[in-house]
Tab-separated table of C-alpha atoms in Angstrom:
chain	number	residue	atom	x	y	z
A	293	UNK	CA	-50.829	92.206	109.213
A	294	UNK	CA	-50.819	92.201	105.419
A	295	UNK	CA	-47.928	93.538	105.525
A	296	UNK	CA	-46.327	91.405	107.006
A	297	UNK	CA	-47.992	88.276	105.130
A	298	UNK	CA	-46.417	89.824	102.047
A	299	UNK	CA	-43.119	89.967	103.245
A	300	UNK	CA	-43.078	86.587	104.614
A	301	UNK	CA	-44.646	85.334	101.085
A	302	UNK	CA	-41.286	87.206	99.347
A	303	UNK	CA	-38.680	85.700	101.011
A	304	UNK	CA	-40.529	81.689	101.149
A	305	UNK	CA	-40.466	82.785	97.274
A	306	UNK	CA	-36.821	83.562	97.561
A	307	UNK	CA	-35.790	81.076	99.157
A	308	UNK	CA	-37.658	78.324	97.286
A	309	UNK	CA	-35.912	80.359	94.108
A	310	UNK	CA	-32.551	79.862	95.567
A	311	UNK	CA	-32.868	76.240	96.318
A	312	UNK	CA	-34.653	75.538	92.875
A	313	UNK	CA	-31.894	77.315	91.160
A	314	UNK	CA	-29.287	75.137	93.317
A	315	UNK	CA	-30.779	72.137	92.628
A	316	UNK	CA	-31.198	73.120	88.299
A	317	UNK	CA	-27.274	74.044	88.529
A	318	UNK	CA	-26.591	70.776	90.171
A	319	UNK	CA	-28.517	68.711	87.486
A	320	UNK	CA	-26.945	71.509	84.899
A	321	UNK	CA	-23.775	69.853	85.323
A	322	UNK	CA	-24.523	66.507	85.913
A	323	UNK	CA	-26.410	66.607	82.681
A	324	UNK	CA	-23.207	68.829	80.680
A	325	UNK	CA	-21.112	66.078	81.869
A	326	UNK	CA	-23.174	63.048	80.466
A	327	UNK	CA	-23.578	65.226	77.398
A	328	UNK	CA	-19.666	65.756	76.806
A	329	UNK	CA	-18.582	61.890	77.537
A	330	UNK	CA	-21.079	61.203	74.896
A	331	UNK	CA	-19.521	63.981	72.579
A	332	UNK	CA	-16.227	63.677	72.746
A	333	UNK	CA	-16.524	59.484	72.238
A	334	UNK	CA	-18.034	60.190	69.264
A	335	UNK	CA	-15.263	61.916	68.164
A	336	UNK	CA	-13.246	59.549	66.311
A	337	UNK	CA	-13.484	55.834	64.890
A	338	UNK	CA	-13.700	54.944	61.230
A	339	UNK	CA	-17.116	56.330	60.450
A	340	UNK	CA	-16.865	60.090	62.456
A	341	UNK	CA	-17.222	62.902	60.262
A	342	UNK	CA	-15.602	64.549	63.347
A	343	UNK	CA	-12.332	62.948	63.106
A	344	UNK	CA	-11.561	63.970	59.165
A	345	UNK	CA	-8.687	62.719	56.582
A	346	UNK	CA	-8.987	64.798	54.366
A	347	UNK	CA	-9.629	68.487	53.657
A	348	UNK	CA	-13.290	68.215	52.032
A	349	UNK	CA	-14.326	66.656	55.254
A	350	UNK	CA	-11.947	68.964	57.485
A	351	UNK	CA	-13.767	72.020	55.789
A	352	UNK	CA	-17.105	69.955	57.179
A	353	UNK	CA	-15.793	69.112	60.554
A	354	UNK	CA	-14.692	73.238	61.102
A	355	UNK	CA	-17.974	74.470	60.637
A	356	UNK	CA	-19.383	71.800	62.411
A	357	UNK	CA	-17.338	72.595	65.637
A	358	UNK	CA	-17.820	76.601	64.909
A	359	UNK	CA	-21.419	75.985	64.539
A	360	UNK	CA	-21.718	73.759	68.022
A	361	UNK	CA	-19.314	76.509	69.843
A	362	UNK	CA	-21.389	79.459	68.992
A	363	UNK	CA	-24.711	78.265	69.878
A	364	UNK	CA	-23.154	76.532	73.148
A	365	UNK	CA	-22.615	80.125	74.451
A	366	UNK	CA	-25.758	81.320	72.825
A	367	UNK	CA	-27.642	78.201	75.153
A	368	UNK	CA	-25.279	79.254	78.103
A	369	UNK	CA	-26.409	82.767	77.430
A	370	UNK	CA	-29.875	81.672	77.777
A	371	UNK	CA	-29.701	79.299	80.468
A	372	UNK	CA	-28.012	82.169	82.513
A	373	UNK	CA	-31.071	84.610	81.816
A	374	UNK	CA	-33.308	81.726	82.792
A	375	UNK	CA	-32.013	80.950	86.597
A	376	UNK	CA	-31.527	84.873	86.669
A	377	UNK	CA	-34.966	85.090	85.806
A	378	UNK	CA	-36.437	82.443	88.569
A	379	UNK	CA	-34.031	83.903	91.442
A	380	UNK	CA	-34.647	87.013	91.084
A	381	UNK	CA	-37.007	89.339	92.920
A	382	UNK	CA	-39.504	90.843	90.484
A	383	UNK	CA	-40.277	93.644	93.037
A	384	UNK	CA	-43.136	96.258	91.627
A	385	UNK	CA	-43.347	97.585	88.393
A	386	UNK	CA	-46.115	99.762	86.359
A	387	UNK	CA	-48.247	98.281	83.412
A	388	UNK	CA	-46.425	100.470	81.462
A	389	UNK	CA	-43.016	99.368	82.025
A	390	UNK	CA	-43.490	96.001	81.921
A	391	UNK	CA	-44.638	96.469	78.830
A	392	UNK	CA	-41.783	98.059	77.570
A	393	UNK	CA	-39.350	95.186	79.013
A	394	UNK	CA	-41.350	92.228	77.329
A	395	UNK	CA	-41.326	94.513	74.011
A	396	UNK	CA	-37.427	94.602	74.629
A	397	UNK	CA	-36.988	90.951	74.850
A	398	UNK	CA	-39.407	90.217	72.461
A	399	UNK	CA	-37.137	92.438	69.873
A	400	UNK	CA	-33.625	90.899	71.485
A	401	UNK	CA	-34.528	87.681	71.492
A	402	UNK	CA	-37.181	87.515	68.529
A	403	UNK	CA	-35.790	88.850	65.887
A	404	UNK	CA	-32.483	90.672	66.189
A	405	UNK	CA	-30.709	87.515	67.623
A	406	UNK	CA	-31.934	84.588	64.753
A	407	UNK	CA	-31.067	87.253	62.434
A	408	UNK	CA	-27.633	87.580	63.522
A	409	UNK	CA	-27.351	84.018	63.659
A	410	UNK	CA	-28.847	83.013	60.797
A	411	UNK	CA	-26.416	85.967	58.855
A	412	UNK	CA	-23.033	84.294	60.805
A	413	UNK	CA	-23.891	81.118	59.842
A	414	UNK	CA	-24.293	82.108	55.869
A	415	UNK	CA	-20.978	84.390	56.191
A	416	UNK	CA	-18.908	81.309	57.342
A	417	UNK	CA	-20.997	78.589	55.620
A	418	UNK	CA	-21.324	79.779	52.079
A	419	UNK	CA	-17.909	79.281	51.458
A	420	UNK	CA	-16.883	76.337	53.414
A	421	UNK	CA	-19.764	74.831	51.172
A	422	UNK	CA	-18.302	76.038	47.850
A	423	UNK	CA	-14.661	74.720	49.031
A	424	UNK	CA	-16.049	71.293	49.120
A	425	UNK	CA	-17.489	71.496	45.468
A	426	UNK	CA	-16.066	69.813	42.325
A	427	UNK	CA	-14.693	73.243	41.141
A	428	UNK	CA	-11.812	73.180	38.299
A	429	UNK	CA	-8.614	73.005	40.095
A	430	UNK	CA	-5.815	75.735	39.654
A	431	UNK	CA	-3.355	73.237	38.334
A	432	UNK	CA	-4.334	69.835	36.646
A	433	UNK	CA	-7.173	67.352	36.945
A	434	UNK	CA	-8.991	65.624	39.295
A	435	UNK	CA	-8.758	61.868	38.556
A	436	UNK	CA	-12.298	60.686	37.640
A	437	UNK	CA	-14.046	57.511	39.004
A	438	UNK	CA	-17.687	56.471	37.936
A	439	UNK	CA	-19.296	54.889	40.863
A	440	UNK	CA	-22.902	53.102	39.983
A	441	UNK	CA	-24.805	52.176	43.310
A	442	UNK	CA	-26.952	49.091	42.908
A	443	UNK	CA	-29.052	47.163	45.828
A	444	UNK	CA	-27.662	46.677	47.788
A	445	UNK	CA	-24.124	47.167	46.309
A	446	UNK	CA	-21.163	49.732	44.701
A	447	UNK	CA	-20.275	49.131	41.404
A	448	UNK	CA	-16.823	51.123	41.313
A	449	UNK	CA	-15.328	52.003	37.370
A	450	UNK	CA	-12.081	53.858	35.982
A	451	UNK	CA	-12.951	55.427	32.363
A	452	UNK	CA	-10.290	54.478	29.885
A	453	UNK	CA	-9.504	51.266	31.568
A	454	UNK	CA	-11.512	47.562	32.021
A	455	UNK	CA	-10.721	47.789	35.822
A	456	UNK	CA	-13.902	47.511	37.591
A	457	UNK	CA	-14.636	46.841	41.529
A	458	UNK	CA	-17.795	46.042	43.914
A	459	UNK	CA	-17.688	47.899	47.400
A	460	UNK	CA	-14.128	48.965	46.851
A	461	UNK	CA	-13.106	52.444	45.522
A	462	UNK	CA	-8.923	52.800	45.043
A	463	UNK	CA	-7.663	56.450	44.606
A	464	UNK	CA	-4.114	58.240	44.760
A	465	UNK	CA	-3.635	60.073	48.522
A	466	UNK	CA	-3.202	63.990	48.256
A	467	UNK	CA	-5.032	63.959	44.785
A	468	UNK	CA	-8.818	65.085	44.252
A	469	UNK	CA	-11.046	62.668	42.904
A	470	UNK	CA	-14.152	63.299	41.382
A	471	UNK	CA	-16.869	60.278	41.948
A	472	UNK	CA	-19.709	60.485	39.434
A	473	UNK	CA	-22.156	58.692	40.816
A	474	UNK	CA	-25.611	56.957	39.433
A	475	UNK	CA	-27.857	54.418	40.498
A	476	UNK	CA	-29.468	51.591	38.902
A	477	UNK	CA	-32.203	51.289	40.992
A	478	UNK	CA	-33.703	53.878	43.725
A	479	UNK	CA	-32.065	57.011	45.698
A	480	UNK	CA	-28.744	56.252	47.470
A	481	UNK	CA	-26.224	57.906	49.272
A	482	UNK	CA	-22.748	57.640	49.017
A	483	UNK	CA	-20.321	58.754	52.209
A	484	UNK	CA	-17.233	58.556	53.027
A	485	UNK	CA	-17.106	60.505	56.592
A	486	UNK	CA	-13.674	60.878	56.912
A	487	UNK	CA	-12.942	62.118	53.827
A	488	UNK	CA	-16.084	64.500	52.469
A	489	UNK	CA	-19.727	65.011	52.996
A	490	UNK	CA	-22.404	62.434	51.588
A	491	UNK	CA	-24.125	62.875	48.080
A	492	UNK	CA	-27.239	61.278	46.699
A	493	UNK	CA	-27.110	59.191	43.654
A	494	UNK	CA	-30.164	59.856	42.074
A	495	UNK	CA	-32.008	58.072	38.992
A	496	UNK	CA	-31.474	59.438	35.560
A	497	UNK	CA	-28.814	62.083	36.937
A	498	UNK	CA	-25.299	62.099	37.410
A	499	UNK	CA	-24.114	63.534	40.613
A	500	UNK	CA	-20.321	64.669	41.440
A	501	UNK	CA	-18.727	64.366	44.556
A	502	UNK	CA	-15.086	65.335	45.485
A	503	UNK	CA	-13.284	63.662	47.918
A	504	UNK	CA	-9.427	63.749	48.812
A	505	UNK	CA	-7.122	61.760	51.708
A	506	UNK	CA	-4.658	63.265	53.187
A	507	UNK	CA	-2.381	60.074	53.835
A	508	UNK	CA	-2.398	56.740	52.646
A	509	UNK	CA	-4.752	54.836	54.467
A	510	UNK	CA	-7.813	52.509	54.828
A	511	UNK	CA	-11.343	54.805	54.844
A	512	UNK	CA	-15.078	53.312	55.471
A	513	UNK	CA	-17.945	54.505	53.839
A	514	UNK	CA	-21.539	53.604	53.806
A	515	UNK	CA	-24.659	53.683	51.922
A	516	UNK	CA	-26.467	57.411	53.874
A	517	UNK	CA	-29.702	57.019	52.175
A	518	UNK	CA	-32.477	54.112	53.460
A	519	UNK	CA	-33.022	52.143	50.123
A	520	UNK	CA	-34.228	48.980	51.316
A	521	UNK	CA	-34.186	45.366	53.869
A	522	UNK	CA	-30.593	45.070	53.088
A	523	UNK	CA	-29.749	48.914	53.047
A	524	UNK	CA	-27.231	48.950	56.196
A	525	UNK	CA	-25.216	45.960	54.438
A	526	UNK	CA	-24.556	48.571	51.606
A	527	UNK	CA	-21.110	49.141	52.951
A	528	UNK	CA	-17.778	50.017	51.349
A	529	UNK	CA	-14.077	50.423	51.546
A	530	UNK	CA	-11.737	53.461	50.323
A	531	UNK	CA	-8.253	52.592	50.212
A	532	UNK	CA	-5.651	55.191	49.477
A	533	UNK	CA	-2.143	54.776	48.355
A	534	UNK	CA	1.051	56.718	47.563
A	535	UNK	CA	0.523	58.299	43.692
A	536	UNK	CA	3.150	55.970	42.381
A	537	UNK	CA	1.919	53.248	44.119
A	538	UNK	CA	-1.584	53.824	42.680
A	539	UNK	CA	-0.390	54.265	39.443
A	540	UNK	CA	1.462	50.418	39.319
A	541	UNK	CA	-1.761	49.397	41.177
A	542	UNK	CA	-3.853	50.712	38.105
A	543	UNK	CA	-1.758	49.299	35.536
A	544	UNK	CA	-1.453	45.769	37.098
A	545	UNK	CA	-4.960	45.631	37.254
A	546	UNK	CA	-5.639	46.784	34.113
A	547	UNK	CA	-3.400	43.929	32.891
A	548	UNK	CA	-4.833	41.395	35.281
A	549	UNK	CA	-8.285	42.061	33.993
């Protein structure tokens, strides 16, 4: 008779296994779907650091998407051993051994793989990190902008000219630029997405940021950093032009001013 209860008490267990596990795969993709619409419209528009102009914030966008790829299969991976674990039938096993499984996961899943993660993620990221700094370039100059941040606006200078802006930074397309930025005031951050990362201005220091467009083009950046009530009115506008036609630009407003 016990016998028999036990076998009856397995398969109830398998069978309410299999139909949990159904019912998890079923919400599995319901919820991977929802989760990629949302994704993928985030993808572009003029504020995505996903949609990149430029090949600071291309450099960005890469290891974002080989960063979200790699731990997609690691969570796949996972999710995998989970319904494995639920629907499958533990059966009898000594002390002993089940000791020596948990010790094996515990070592798998513990240590060995954040190690290897961690290590990937350095071996990639290290120098898509340097790639994006203000480095000396192998031929020329980067053209120099100072950019003061003030609340709540972006005071926007060319040394060795009177030309000066608020909330609008002009710069040459397929030329770096190097934006030293300050503050008046408290911490902001200046970011462009589409064209590099973002960059704190901080007080008493001088920060550099390199950014580059591709094309010619409009680009919209915004203050990254809370810095007070008017803080998400601390917007600006990067507008990029042919070299030549940034250079006549320059010079007629020089001459304007």
């Amino acid at each position: 008779m016990g016998n028999a209860r036990n076998d009856l008490e397995k398969v109830v267990r398998r069978r309410a296994g299999s139909i949990y596990g159904r019912r998890l795969n079923s919400s599995s993709f319901r919820m991977t779907g929802i989760a990629s619409c949302l994704l993928l419209s985030a993808c572009s528009g003029p504020l995505s650091s996903l949609d990149p102009a430029g090949p600071h914030a291309a450099s960005a966008a890469l290891l974002w998407w080989g960063m979200f790829g790699f731990f997609t299969v690691i969570l796949l991976i996972v999710v995998a051993l989970w319904l494995y674990a639920i629907k499958r039938d533990p059966g009898t096993v000594s002390d002993v051994e089940a000791q020596r499984t948990q010790n094996r996961w515990v070592l798998g899943g513990g240590l060995i793989l954040p190690v290897v993660s961690i290590t990937v993620i350095l071996l990639v990221g290290i120098p898509v990190g340097r790639s994006m700094l203000p480095l000396p370039l192998e031929s020329g100059q980067a053209l120099r902008v100072d950019v003061q941040a003030h609340q709540w606006r972006w005071e926007v200078s060319y040394p060795d000219t009177d030309v000066g802006l608020t909330n609008e930074l002009h710069i040459p397309a397929g030329k770096a630029v190097d934006l030293h930025l300050t503050t008046a005031d408290v911490i902001h951050s200046f970011w462009v997405p589409r064209l590099a990362g973002k960059l704190d201005t901080m007080p008493g220091r001088t920060n550099i940021l390199r950014i580059e467009a591709d094309a010619p083009g409009t680009y919209h950046g915004q203050c990254a950093e809370f810095c007070g009530l008017e803080h998400t009115d601390m917007r600006f506008t990067v507008i990029a032009h042919e070299p030549a036609t940034f250079d006549s630009w320059l010079k007629e407003k020089q001459n304007d001013d």
